[in-house]
CSV table of C-alpha atoms in Angstrom, one decimal:
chain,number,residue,atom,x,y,z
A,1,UNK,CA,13.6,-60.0,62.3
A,2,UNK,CA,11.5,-62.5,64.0
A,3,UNK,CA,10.0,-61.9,67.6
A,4,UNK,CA,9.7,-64.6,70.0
A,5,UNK,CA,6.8,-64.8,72.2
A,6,UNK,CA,6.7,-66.2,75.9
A,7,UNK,CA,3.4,-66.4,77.7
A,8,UNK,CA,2.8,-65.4,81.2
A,9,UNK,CA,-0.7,-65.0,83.2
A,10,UNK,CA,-1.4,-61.4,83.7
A,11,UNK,CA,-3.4,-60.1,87.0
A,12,UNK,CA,-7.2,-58.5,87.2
A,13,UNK,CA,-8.7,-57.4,84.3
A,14,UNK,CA,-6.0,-59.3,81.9
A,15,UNK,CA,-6.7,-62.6,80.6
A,16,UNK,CA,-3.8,-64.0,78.9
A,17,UNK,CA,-0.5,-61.6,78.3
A,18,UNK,CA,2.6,-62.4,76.5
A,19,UNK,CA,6.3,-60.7,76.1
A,20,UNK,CA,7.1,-60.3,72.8
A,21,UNK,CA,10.5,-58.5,72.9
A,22,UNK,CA,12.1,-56.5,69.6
A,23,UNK,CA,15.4,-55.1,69.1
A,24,UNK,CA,17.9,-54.4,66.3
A,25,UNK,CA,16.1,-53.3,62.9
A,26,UNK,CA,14.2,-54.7,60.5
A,27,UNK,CA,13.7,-53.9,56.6
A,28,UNK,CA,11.0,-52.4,55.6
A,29,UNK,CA,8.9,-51.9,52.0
A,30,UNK,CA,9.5,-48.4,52.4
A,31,UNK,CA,12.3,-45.8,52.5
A,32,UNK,CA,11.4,-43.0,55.0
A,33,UNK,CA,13.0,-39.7,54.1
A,34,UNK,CA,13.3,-37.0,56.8
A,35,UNK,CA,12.8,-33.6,55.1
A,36,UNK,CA,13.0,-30.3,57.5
A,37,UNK,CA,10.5,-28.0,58.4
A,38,UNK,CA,11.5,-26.5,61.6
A,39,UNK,CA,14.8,-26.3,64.0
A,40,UNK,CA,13.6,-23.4,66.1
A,41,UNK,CA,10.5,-24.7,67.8
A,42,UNK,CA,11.2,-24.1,71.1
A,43,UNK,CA,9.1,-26.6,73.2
A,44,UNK,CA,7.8,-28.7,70.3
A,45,UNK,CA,5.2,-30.7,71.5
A,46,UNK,CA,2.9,-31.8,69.0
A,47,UNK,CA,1.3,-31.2,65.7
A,48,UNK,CA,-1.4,-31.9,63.1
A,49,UNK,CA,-2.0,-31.5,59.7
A,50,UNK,CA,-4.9,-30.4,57.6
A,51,UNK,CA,-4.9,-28.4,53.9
A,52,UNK,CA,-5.1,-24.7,55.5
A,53,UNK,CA,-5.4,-22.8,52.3
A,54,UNK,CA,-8.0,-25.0,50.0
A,55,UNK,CA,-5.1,-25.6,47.9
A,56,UNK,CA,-5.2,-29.8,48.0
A,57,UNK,CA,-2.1,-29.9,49.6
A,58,UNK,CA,-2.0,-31.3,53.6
A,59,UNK,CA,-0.6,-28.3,55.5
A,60,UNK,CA,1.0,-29.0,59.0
A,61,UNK,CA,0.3,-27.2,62.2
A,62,UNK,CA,3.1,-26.5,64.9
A,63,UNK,CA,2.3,-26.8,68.8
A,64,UNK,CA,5.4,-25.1,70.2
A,65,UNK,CA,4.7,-23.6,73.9
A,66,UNK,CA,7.8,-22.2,73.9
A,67,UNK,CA,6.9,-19.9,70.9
A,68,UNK,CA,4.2,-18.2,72.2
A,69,UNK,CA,2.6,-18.2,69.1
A,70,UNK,CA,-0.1,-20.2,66.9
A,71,UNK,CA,2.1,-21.3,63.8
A,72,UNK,CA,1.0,-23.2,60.4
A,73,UNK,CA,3.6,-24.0,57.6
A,74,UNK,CA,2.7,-24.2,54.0
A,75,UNK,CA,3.3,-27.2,52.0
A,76,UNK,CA,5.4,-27.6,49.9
A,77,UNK,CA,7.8,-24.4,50.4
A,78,UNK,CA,6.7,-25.2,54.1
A,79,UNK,CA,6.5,-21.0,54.7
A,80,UNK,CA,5.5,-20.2,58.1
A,81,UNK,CA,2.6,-17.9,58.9
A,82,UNK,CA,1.7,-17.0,62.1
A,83,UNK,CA,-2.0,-17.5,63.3
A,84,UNK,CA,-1.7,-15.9,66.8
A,85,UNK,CA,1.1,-14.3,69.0
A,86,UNK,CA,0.9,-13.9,72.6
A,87,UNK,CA,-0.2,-17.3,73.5
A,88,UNK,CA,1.5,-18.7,77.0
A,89,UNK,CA,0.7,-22.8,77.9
A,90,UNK,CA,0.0,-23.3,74.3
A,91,UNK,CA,0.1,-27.4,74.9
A,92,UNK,CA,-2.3,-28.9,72.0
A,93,UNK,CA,-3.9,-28.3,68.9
A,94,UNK,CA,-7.1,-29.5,66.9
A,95,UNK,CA,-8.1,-28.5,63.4
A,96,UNK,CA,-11.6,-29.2,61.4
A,97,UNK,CA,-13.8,-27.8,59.1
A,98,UNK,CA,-16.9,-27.2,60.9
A,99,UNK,CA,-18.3,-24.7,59.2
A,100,UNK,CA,-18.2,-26.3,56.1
A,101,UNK,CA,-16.7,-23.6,53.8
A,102,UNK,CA,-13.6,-26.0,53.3
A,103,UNK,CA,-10.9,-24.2,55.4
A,104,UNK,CA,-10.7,-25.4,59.0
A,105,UNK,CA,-11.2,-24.1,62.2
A,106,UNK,CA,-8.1,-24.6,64.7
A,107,UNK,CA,-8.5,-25.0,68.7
A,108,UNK,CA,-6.3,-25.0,71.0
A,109,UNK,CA,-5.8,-25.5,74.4
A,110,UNK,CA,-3.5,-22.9,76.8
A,111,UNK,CA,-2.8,-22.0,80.3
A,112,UNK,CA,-1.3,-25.3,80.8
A,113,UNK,CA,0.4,-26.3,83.9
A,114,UNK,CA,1.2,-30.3,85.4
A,115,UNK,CA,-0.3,-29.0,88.4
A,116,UNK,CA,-4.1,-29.3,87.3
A,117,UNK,CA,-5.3,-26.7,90.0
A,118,UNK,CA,-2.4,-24.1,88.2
A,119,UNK,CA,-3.9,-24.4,85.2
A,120,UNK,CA,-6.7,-22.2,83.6
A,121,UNK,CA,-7.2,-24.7,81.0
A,122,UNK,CA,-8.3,-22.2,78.5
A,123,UNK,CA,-9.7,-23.6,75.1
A,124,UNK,CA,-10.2,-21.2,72.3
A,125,UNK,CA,-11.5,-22.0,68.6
A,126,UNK,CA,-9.8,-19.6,65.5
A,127,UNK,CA,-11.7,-18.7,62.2
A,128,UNK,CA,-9.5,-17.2,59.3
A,129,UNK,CA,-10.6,-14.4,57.7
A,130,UNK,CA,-10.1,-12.8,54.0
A,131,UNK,CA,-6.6,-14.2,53.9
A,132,UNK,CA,-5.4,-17.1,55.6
A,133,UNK,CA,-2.0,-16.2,56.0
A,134,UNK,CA,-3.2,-13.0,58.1
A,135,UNK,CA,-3.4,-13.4,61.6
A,136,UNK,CA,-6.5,-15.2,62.7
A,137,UNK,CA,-9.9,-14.7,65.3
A,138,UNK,CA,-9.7,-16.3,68.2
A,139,UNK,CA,-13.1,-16.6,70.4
A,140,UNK,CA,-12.3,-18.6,74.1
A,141,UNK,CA,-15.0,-21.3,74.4
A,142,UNK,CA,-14.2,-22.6,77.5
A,143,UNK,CA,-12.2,-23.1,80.8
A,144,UNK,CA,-11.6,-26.4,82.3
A,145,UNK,CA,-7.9,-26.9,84.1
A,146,UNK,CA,-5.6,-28.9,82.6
A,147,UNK,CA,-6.7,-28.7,79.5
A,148,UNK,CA,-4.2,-31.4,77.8
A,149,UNK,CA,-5.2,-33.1,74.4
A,150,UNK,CA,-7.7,-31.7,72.1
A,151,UNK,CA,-9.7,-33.8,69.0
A,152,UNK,CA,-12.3,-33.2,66.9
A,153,UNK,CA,-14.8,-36.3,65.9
A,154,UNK,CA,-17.8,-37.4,63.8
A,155,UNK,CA,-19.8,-37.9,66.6
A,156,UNK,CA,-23.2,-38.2,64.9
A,157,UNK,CA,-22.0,-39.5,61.9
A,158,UNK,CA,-23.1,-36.2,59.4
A,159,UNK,CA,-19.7,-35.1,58.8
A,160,UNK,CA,-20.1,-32.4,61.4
A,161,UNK,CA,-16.9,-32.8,63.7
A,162,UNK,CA,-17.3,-32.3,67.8
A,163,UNK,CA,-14.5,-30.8,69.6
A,164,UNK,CA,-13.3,-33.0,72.3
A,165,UNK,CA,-11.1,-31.6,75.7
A,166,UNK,CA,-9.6,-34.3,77.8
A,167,UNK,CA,-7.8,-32.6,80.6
A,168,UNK,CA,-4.6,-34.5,81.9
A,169,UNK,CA,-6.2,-34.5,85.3
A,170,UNK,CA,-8.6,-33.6,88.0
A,171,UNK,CA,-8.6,-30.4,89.5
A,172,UNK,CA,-7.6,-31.5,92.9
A,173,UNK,CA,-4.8,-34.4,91.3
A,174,UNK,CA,-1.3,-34.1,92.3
A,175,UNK,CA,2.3,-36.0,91.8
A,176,UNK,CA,2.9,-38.9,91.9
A,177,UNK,CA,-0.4,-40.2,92.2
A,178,UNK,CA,-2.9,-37.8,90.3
A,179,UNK,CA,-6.1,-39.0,92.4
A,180,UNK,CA,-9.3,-37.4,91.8
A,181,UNK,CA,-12.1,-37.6,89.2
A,182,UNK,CA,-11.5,-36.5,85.7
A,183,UNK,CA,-13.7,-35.2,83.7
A,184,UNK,CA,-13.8,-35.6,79.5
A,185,UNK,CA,-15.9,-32.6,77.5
A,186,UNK,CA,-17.4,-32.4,74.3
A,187,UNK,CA,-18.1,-29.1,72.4
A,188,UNK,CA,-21.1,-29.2,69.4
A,189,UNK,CA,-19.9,-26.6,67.3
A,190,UNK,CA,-23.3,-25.3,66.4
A,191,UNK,CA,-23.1,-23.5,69.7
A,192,UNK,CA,-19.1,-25.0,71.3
A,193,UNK,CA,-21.9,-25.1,74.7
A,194,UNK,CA,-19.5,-27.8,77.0
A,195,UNK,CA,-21.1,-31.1,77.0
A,196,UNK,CA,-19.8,-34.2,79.5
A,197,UNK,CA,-18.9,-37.1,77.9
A,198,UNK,CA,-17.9,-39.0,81.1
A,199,UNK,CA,-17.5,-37.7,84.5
A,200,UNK,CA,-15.7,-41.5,86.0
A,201,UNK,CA,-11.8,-41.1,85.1
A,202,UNK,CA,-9.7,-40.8,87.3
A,203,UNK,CA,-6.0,-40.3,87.5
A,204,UNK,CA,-3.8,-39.1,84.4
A,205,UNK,CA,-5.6,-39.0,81.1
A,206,UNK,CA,-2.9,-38.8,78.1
A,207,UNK,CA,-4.3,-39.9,75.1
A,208,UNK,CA,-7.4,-40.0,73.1
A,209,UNK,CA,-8.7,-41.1,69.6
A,210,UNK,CA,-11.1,-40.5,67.0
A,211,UNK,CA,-12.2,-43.5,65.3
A,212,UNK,CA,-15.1,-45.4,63.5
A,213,UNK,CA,-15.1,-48.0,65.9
A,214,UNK,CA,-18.3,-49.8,64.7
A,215,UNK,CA,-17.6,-49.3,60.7
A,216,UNK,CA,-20.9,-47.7,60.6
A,217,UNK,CA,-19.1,-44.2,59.8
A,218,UNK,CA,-20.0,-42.6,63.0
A,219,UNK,CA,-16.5,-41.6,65.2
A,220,UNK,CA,-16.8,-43.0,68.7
A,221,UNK,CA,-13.9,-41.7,71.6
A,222,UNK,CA,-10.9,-43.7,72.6
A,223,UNK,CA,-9.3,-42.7,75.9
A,224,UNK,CA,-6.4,-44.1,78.0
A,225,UNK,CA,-5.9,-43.4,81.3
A,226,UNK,CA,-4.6,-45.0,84.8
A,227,UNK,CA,-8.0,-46.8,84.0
A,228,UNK,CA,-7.1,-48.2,80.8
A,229,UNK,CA,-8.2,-47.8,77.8
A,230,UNK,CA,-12.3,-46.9,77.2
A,231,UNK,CA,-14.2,-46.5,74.7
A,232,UNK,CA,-17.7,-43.5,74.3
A,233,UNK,CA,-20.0,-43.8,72.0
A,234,UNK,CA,-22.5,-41.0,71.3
A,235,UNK,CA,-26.2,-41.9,70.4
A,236,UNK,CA,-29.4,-40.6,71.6
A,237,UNK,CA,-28.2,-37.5,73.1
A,238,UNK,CA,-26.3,-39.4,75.8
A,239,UNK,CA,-22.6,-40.9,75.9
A,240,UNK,CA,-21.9,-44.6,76.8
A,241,UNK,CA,-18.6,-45.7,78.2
A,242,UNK,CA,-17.0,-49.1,78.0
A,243,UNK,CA,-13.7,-50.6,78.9
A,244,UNK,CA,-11.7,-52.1,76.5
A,245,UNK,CA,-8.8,-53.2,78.5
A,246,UNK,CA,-7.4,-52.6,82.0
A,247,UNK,CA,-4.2,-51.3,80.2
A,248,UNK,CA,-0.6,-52.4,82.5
A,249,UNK,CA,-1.3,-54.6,85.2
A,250,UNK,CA,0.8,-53.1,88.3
A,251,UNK,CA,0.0,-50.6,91.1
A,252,UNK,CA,-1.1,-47.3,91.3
A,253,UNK,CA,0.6,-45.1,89.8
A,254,UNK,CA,2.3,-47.7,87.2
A,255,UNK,CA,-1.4,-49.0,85.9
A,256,UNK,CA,-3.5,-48.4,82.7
A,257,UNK,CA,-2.2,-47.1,79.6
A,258,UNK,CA,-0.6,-43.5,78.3
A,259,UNK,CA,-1.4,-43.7,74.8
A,260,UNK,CA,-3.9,-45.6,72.2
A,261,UNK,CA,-3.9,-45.9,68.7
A,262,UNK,CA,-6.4,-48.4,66.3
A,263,UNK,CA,-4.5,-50.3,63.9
A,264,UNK,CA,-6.2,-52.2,60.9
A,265,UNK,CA,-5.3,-55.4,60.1
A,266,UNK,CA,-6.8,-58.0,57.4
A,267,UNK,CA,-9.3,-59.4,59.8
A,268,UNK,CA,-10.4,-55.9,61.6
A,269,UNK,CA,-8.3,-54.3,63.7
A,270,UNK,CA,-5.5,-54.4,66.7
A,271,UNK,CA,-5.7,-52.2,69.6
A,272,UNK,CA,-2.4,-50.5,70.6
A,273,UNK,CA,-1.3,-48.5,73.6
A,274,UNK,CA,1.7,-47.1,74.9
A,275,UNK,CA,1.7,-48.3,79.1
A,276,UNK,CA,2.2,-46.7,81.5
A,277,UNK,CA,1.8,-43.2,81.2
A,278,UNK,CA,5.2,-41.5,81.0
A,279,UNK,CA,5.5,-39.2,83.3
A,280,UNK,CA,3.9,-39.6,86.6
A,281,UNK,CA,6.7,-40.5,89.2
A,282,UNK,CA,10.7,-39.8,89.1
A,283,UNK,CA,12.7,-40.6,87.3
A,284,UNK,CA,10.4,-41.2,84.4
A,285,UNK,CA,9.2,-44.7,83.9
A,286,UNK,CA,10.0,-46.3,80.7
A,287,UNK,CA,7.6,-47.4,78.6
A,288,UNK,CA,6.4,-50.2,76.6
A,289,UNK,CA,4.2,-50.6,73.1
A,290,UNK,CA,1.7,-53.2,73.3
A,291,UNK,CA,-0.8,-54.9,71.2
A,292,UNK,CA,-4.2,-56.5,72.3
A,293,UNK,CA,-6.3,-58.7,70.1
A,294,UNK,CA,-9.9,-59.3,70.3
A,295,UNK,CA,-13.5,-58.2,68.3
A,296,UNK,CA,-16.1,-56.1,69.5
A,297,UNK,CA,-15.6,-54.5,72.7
A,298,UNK,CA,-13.8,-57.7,74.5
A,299,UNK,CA,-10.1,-57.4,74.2
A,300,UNK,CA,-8.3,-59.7,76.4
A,301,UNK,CA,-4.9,-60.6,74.6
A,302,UNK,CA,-2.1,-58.0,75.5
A,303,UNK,CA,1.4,-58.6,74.0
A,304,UNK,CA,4.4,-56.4,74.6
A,305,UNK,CA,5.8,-55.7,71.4
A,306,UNK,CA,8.7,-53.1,72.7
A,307,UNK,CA,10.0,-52.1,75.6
A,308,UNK,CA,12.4,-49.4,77.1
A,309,UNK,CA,11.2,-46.1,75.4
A,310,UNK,CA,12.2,-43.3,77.6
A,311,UNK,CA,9.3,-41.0,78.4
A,312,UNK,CA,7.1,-42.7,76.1
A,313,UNK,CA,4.5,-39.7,74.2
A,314,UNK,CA,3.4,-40.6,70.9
A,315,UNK,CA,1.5,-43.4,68.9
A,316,UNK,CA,-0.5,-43.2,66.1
A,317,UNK,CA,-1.3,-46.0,63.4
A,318,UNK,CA,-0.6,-45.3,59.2
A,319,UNK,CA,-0.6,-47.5,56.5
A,320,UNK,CA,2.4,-47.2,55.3
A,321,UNK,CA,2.9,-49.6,52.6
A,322,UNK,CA,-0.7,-49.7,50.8
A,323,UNK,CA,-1.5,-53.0,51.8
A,324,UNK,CA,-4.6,-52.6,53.9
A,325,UNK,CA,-2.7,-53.3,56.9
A,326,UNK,CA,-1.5,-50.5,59.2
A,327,UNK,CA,1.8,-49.9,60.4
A,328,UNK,CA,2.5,-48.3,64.2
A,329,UNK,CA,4.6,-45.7,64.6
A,330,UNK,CA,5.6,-44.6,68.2
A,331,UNK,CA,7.8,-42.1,69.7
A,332,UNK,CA,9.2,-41.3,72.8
A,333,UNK,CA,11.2,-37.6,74.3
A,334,UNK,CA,13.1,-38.7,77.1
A,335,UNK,CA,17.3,-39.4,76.9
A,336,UNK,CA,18.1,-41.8,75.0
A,337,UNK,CA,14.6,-40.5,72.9
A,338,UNK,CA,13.4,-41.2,69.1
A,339,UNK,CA,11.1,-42.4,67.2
A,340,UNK,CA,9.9,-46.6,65.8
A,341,UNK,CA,8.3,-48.0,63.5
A,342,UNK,CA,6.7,-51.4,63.7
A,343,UNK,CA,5.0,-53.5,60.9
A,344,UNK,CA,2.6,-56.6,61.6
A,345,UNK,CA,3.0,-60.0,59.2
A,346,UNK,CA,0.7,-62.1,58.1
A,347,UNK,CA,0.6,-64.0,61.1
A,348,UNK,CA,0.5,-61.4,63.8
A,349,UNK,CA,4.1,-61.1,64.4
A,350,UNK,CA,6.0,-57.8,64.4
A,351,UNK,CA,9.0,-56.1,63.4
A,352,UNK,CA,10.6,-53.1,64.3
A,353,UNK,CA,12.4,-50.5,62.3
A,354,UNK,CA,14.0,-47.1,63.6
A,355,UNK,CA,13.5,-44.4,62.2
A,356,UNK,CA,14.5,-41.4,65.2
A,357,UNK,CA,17.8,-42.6,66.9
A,358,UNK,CA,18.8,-40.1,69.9
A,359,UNK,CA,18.5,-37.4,67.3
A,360,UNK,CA,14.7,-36.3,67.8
A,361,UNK,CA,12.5,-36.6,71.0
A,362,UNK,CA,9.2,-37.9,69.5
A,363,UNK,CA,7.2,-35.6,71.1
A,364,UNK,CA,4.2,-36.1,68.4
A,365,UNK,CA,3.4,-37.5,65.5
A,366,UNK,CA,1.1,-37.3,62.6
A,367,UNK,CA,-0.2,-39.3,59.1
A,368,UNK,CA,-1.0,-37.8,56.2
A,369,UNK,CA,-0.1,-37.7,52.6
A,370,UNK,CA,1.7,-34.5,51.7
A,371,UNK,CA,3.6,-34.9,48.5
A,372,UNK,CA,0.4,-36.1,46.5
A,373,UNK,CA,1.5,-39.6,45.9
A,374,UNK,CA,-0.8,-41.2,47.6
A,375,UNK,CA,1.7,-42.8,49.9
A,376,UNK,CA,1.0,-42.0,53.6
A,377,UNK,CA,4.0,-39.9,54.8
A,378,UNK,CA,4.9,-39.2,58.5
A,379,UNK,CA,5.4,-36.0,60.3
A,380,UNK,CA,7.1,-35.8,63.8
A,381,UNK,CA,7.9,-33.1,66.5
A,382,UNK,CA,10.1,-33.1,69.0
A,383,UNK,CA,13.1,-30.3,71.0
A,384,UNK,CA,12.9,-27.6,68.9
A,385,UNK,CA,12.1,-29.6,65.3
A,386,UNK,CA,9.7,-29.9,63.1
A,387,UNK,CA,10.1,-32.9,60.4
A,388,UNK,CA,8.2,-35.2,57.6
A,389,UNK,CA,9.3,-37.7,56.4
A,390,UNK,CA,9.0,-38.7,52.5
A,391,UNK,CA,7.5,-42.2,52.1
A,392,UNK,CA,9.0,-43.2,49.3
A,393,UNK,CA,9.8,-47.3,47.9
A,394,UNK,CA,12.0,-49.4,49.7
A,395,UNK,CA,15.8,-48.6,47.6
């Protein structure tokens, strides 16, 4: 399926803009078999992956508030073992190994509420003990409200992951317009003593990133926010912060971006985002995936690649097909809901192919490879379910 393109001027901080419309599906060089994990997540939200039990296999963890509980499942029989119980607001999850003795550590953030000044905002770091599949020990490490989307990063470049908190909002921020400062934190985990990496957002923060930014193996910060999409780099002791784009172009609160994913291409990378954020006027605004082109830190070239996705909430980057390039993968939870993937060609055009129709809200989503092929599979969350799908050849 071939996109076309028409060009229209965009207003401040855009340069050039252009439509780029998709719909029906595409082939792909890959088959992507759903496999179950979980139907009885109530209030799936997200999830992440990491090998739990140092047994070379990618483990998935489950972020499910309506569980109440902390919940890993073990790959490949996908068992469920139970990290902590009692947990109310549980609304994301971060794992890492940063202690070094080759089993993660898990944080997670609880005490959620949409109403930032509801919200204890409660982050808390669990070590396993003897036996993983024992409940684990949880130590709180701080308390910021709103607590919304934790990640852990190479900030210094030593292998030795930071925990990053990016609450959804300021304290005082409320519907529809979330107004007031926001504040992002960073947690060394030599002592998890909170550190601020910026103290100018403002408005709804949704998404943030971990990436090598600058190749030189060092993780700088994405974030995307009704400011757009920024990028913080650590050196020196201090945090820098530079905007990458100004994210959708309307009013207050329809501006800036809800999600950002990196996605490598032959000649460096794309920058993605999902615009606006999903949820912050009624009913929900849909959404729309776009693409910016650029080098460095100047990205002035925004292309809307998809439109209409319903409550748009997830947006990560894979490559899918072993070919250098990466693939985008975005899902969305509102009615109709699912989840799309989309593959760049040669000569920057894209193609769409579906791979959650209506069946799945795609709450979250996650990369890994967890049959051992060395093909990157997919795992999604959404509802009440937990799934990955096999990336297997195209039939």
């Amino acid at each position: 399926m071939r996109m076309t393109v028409a060009g229209w001027l965009g207003a401040v901080g855009v340069v050039s803009v252009s439509l780029a419309h998709v719909s029906g599906q595409a082939s792909a060089p890959w088959t992507l078999v759903p496999h179950e994990v979980a139907t009885d997540l109530r209030g799936a939200y997200a999830v992440d992956a990491a090998d739990i039990n140092k047994d070379g296999r990618v483990d998935l963890i489950a972020v499910a508030g309506g569980t109440q509980q902390l919940i890993w499942f073990e790959n490949p029989s996908w068992a469920r073992h139970v990290i902590a119980s009692g947990i109310t607001g549980l609304i994301n999850a971060a794992a890492a190994d940063t202690d070094q003795d080759g089993i993660p550590e898990i944080a997670i953030a609880t005490g959620f509420a949409t109403v930032p000044a509801k919200s204890t905002g409660i982050v808390t770091v669990y070590t396993h003990g003897p036996d993983v599949i024992e409940p684990w020990t949880g130590k709180e490490i701080d308390r910021t409200p709103a607590s919304h989307r934790l990640r852990f990063a190479d900030v210094e470049g030593n292998g030795r992951k930071w925990l990053i908190n990016a609450p959804l909002a300021g304290v005082n921020a409320g519907m529809p317009d979330y107004k007031d400062k926001n504040i992002v934190y960073a947690y060394n985990p030599t002592d998890w003593k909170r550190q601020t990496i910026t103290d100018a957002e403002d408005g709804v923060m949704h998404g943030i990133l971990a990436v090598d930014w600058d190749g030189k193996g060092r993780e700088a910060l994405l974030t995307a926010s009704f400011l757009g999409v920024h990028l913080h780099r650590y050196g020196g002791g201090q945090w820098t912060r530079t905007r990458l784009v100004a994210g959708n172009p309307e009013e207050w609160p329809w501006n800036g971006a809800g999600e950002v994913a990196a996605v490598r291409n032959k000649g460096g990378r794309v920058l993605a985002t999902m615009e606006p954020f999903h949820g912050n006027a009624q009913p929900y605004r849909n959404n729309e995936v776009v693409v910016y082109t650029g080098k460095g830190d100047t990205w002035s070239n925004r292309t809307v690649i998809d439109t209409g996705l319903n409550y748009g909430h997830a947006l990560i980057s894979a490559d899918l097909d072993g070919d250098g390039v990466d693939e985008l993968i975005a899902g969305f939870r509102g009615k109709p809901n699912g989840v799309r993937v989309y593959r760049m060609s040669g000569n920057g055009e894209w193609t769409k192919t579906v791979l959650e129709d209506n069946a799945m809200p795609g709450s979250g989503c996650v990369a890994a490879d967890f049959n051992g092929d060395k093909r990157t599979d997919i795992a999604c969350t959404g509802g009440s379910s937990l799934k990955w799908y096999e990336n297997l050849p195209a039939k």
